[in-house]
Amino acid sequence: AQKVTQAQTEISVVEKEDVTLDCVYETRDTTYYLFWYKQPPSGELVFLIRRNSFDEQNEISGRYSWNFQKSTSSFNFTITASQVVDSAVYFCALRLAGGDSWGKLQFGAGTQVVVTP
Amino acid sequence: DGGITQSPKYLFRKEGQNVTLSCEQNLNHDAMYWYRQDPGQGLRLIYYSQIVNDFQKGDIAEGYSVSREKKESFPLTVTSAQKNPTAFYLCASSIQGVTEAFFGQGTRLTVV
């Protein structure tokens, strides 16, 4: 069975500091997809990024960057120069590619990020 | 604007009553999902549907029921058989099963 672990329950930083969120996943499948979502206080989950298991290229998008390493089953997320608007709960999720796991997202417990001015 | 609409935003229910949560999408997505979120926890899948008139149980389907009569609609009924229904419920949709899912703003259900 697949599993996603976000060991950090809460991270507090001062504005402009960098913050890295850890995500470790478990699966025996060779084809899978990884996601990061942001949940602001309003409650809606906002999609940030999707990564395929066969594409280990890291990605940078503005102040966000992602480090995907299959060797350690990790998909970490870094916010550079954090801002107060980054305060939210961030979820890492895993989806398998086929079989009866079709469409199912397995979520981690989430990491609360608190950015203070 | 295209998106997913959940209603109502807040819902109160008396014990022993069934209640239906609405989810509508105009994204023309085939797949739709219902998730439950409890405080301090990740989301857990209740039901999902790949196409109209077809749906499958997720990890915590007991005490819930769904229907998918139209592509754009996927209502969730929380029945009196659900022992602990107080939670935040999120509806989502996606083009296919392996693409990213887009979420509605959620319904917070409280049993009083």
Short mmCIF file of C-alpha atoms in Angstrom, two decimals:
data_model
loop_
_atom_site.label_atom_id
_atom_site.label_comp_id
_atom_site.label_asym_id
_atom_site.label_seq_id
_atom_site.Cartn_x
_atom_site.Cartn_y
_atom_site.Cartn_z
CA ALA A 1 0.00 0.00 0.00
CA GLN A 2 1.15 3.52 -0.66
CA LYS A 3 1.84 6.07 2.02
CA VAL A 4 2.85 9.72 2.21
CA THR A 5 4.64 11.11 5.25
CA GLN A 6 5.01 14.76 6.11
CA ALA A 7 6.93 14.65 9.35
CA GLN A 8 6.79 18.38 10.02
CA THR A 9 3.52 19.35 11.66
CA GLU A 10 4.18 23.08 11.78
CA ILE A 11 6.96 25.40 10.66
CA SER A 12 7.17 29.01 11.80
CA VAL A 13 9.40 31.50 10.04
CA VAL A 14 9.89 35.22 9.84
CA GLU A 15 9.13 36.89 6.55
CA LYS A 16 11.90 36.62 3.93
CA GLU A 17 13.30 33.43 5.43
CA ASP A 18 13.36 30.29 3.29
CA VAL A 19 11.30 27.30 4.34
CA THR A 20 11.60 23.71 3.16
CA LEU A 21 8.78 21.20 3.52
CA ASP A 22 9.66 17.52 3.57
CA CYS A 23 7.67 14.78 1.88
CA VAL A 24 8.56 11.10 1.87
CA TYR A 25 6.46 8.58 0.01
CA GLU A 26 6.18 4.80 -0.17
CA THR A 27 4.98 2.76 -3.11
CA ARG A 28 5.98 -0.41 -4.90
CA ASP A 29 4.71 0.86 -8.22
CA THR A 30 7.18 2.16 -10.74
CA THR A 31 4.79 4.64 -12.33
CA TYR A 32 3.19 7.22 -10.11
CA TYR A 33 2.53 10.92 -9.76
CA LEU A 34 3.37 13.31 -6.96
CA PHE A 35 1.59 16.55 -6.14
CA TRP A 36 1.81 19.52 -3.84
CA TYR A 37 -1.26 21.46 -2.80
CA LYS A 38 -1.68 24.60 -0.71
CA GLN A 39 -4.66 25.06 1.61
CA PRO A 40 -5.10 28.68 2.74
CA PRO A 41 -7.44 29.52 5.64
CA SER A 42 -10.35 29.73 3.19
CA GLY A 43 -10.19 25.95 2.90
CA GLU A 44 -9.89 25.36 -0.83
CA LEU A 45 -6.94 23.25 -1.96
CA VAL A 46 -4.85 24.99 -4.58
CA PHE A 47 -2.82 22.85 -6.97
CA LEU A 48 0.87 23.81 -7.09
CA ILE A 49 2.75 21.12 -9.00
CA ARG A 50 2.57 17.60 -10.44
CA ARG A 51 5.60 15.38 -10.96
CA ASN A 52 5.79 12.07 -12.86
CA SER A 53 7.88 9.24 -11.45
CA PHE A 54 9.98 9.06 -14.61
CA ASP A 55 10.89 12.74 -14.54
CA GLU A 56 13.35 13.61 -11.78
CA GLN A 57 14.14 17.03 -13.10
CA ASN A 58 13.82 19.60 -10.36
CA GLU A 59 11.70 22.63 -10.97
CA ILE A 60 11.62 26.26 -10.00
CA SER A 61 8.57 28.45 -10.36
CA GLY A 62 9.02 31.93 -9.01
CA ARG A 63 9.70 31.62 -5.28
CA TYR A 64 8.75 27.94 -5.28
CA SER A 65 11.10 25.07 -6.02
CA TRP A 66 10.80 21.30 -5.82
CA ASN A 67 13.43 18.62 -5.30
CA PHE A 68 12.37 15.14 -6.43
CA GLN A 69 14.73 12.26 -5.57
CA LYS A 70 13.57 8.73 -6.35
CA SER A 71 16.60 7.24 -4.59
CA THR A 72 15.31 8.54 -1.25
CA SER A 73 11.60 8.58 -2.16
CA SER A 74 11.41 12.25 -1.37
CA PHE A 75 9.67 15.19 -2.99
CA ASN A 76 10.59 18.27 -1.00
CA PHE A 77 9.23 21.77 -1.51
CA THR A 78 11.02 25.03 -0.78
CA ILE A 79 9.57 28.52 -0.53
CA THR A 80 12.26 31.14 -0.99
CA ALA A 81 11.96 34.54 0.69
CA SER A 82 8.68 33.64 2.38
CA GLN A 83 5.82 36.11 2.61
CA VAL A 84 2.86 36.37 4.96
CA VAL A 85 0.58 35.20 2.12
CA ASP A 86 2.45 31.90 2.12
CA SER A 87 0.88 31.04 5.48
CA ALA A 88 -1.18 27.94 4.82
CA VAL A 89 -1.25 24.19 5.17
CA TYR A 90 0.72 22.41 2.48
CA PHE A 91 -0.09 18.87 1.42
CA CYS A 92 1.99 16.38 -0.47
CA ALA A 93 0.04 13.68 -2.33
CA LEU A 94 0.70 10.52 -4.32
CA ARG A 95 -1.35 8.96 -7.08
CA LEU A 96 -0.68 5.61 -8.72
CA ALA A 97 -1.06 5.19 -12.43
CA GLY A 98 -3.39 2.26 -12.84
CA GLY A 99 -5.27 -0.73 -11.51
CA ASP A 100 -7.85 -0.15 -8.83
CA SER A 101 -5.88 2.87 -7.61
CA TRP A 102 -7.17 4.87 -10.56
CA GLY A 103 -7.64 8.46 -9.62
CA LYS A 104 -7.04 8.08 -5.91
CA LEU A 105 -4.90 10.70 -4.25
CA GLN A 106 -3.09 9.56 -1.10
CA PHE A 107 -2.42 12.63 1.04
CA GLY A 108 0.12 13.31 3.74
CA ALA A 109 -1.08 14.85 7.00
CA GLY A 110 -0.01 18.32 5.90
CA THR A 111 2.46 20.90 7.20
CA GLN A 112 1.21 24.17 8.64
CA VAL A 113 3.45 27.07 7.57
CA VAL A 114 3.21 30.24 9.62
CA VAL A 115 5.00 33.31 8.27
CA THR A 116 5.16 36.29 10.59
CA PRO A 117 6.08 39.85 9.56
CA ASP B 1 -15.70 31.45 -14.55
CA GLY B 2 -14.90 27.75 -14.69
CA GLY B 3 -14.58 25.91 -11.46
CA ILE B 4 -16.09 23.71 -8.80
CA THR B 5 -18.92 24.96 -6.63
CA GLN B 6 -19.80 23.38 -3.32
CA SER B 7 -22.83 24.35 -1.33
CA PRO B 8 -23.59 25.16 1.33
CA LYS B 9 -20.37 26.44 2.90
CA TYR B 10 -21.59 25.65 6.42
CA LEU B 11 -24.13 23.00 7.32
CA PHE B 12 -25.62 21.97 10.62
CA ARG B 13 -27.39 18.68 11.08
CA LYS B 14 -29.20 17.03 13.91
CA GLU B 15 -28.20 13.55 14.89
CA GLY B 16 -30.15 10.92 13.01
CA GLN B 17 -30.80 13.06 9.94
CA ASN B 18 -29.48 12.55 6.45
CA VAL B 19 -27.96 15.54 4.70
CA THR B 20 -26.84 16.09 1.10
CA LEU B 21 -23.83 18.15 0.08
CA SER B 22 -23.84 19.63 -3.38
CA CYS B 23 -20.92 19.65 -5.83
CA GLU B 24 -21.13 21.11 -9.33
CA GLN B 25 -18.35 21.60 -11.88
CA ASN B 26 -18.31 23.35 -15.24
CA LEU B 27 -14.81 22.25 -16.22
CA ASN B 28 -16.10 19.38 -18.37
CA HIS B 29 -14.07 16.96 -16.24
CA ASP B 30 -14.90 13.27 -16.38
CA ALA B 31 -13.70 12.33 -12.91
CA MET B 32 -15.08 13.64 -9.64
CA TYR B 33 -14.17 12.90 -6.01
CA TRP B 34 -15.28 13.46 -2.45
CA TYR B 35 -12.75 13.81 0.35
CA ARG B 36 -13.14 14.22 4.07
CA GLN B 37 -10.73 16.30 6.16
CA ASP B 38 -10.52 16.13 9.94
CA PRO B 39 -8.54 18.64 12.04
CA GLY B 40 -4.80 18.13 11.76
CA GLN B 41 -5.17 15.33 9.27
CA GLY B 42 -4.80 14.86 5.57
CA LEU B 43 -7.67 14.22 3.21
CA ARG B 44 -9.29 10.80 2.97
CA LEU B 45 -11.20 9.60 -0.07
CA ILE B 46 -14.89 8.81 0.41
CA TYR B 47 -16.14 8.11 -3.13
CA TYR B 48 -15.02 8.77 -6.66
CA SER B 49 -16.57 8.62 -10.09
CA GLN B 50 -14.79 8.19 -13.43
CA ILE B 51 -17.82 8.61 -15.67
CA VAL B 52 -21.53 9.32 -15.48
CA ASN B 53 -23.63 6.62 -13.81
CA ASP B 54 -20.58 4.96 -12.33
CA PHE B 55 -18.81 5.44 -9.00
CA GLN B 56 -16.56 3.51 -6.62
CA LYS B 57 -16.02 3.46 -2.89
CA GLY B 58 -12.95 5.10 -1.50
CA ASP B 59 -11.22 4.38 1.78
CA ILE B 60 -13.99 5.57 4.11
CA ALA B 61 -17.29 5.06 2.25
CA GLU B 62 -19.30 3.64 5.14
CA GLY B 63 -22.19 5.91 6.09
CA TYR B 64 -22.05 7.86 2.83
CA SER B 65 -23.77 7.58 -0.55
CA VAL B 66 -23.35 9.34 -3.90
CA SER B 67 -24.92 9.58 -7.32
CA ARG B 68 -23.58 10.65 -10.71
CA GLU B 69 -26.54 11.23 -12.98
CA LYS B 70 -24.94 14.17 -14.77
CA LYS B 71 -21.34 14.82 -15.72
CA GLU B 72 -21.26 18.13 -13.90
CA SER B 73 -22.86 17.00 -10.63
CA PHE B 74 -21.70 14.63 -7.87
CA PRO B 75 -23.78 15.07 -4.69
CA LEU B 76 -22.77 13.38 -1.45
CA THR B 77 -25.29 12.21 1.12
CA VAL B 78 -24.15 11.81 4.69
CA THR B 79 -26.51 9.29 6.23
CA SER B 80 -27.44 8.69 9.83
CA ALA B 81 -25.26 5.60 9.68
CA GLN B 82 -22.13 7.76 9.64
CA LYS B 83 -20.99 7.67 13.26
CA ASN B 84 -18.86 10.78 13.30
CA PRO B 85 -19.93 13.05 10.43
CA THR B 86 -18.61 16.36 11.75
CA ALA B 87 -15.81 17.28 9.34
CA PHE B 88 -14.76 19.41 6.40
CA TYR B 89 -15.83 17.92 3.07
CA LEU B 90 -14.05 18.70 -0.18
CA CYS B 91 -15.18 17.89 -3.69
CA ALA B 92 -12.71 17.67 -6.56
CA SER B 93 -12.61 16.92 -10.26
CA SER B 94 -9.99 16.05 -12.84
CA ILE B 95 -9.76 15.42 -16.58
CA GLN B 96 -8.44 11.92 -16.05
CA GLY B 97 -7.37 9.89 -13.08
CA VAL B 98 -3.72 10.78 -13.29
CA THR B 99 -3.93 14.49 -13.91
CA GLU B 100 -4.12 17.03 -11.14
CA ALA B 101 -7.42 17.41 -9.33
CA PHE B 102 -9.06 20.77 -8.76
CA PHE B 103 -10.96 21.37 -5.55
CA GLY B 104 -14.03 23.25 -4.46
CA GLN B 105 -14.07 25.52 -1.41
CA GLY B 106 -15.50 22.83 0.83
CA THR B 107 -18.49 22.35 3.11
CA ARG B 108 -18.06 22.33 6.85
CA LEU B 109 -20.61 19.95 8.37
CA THR B 110 -21.40 20.06 12.06
CA VAL B 111 -23.68 17.63 13.84
CA VAL B 112 -25.56 19.25 16.72
#
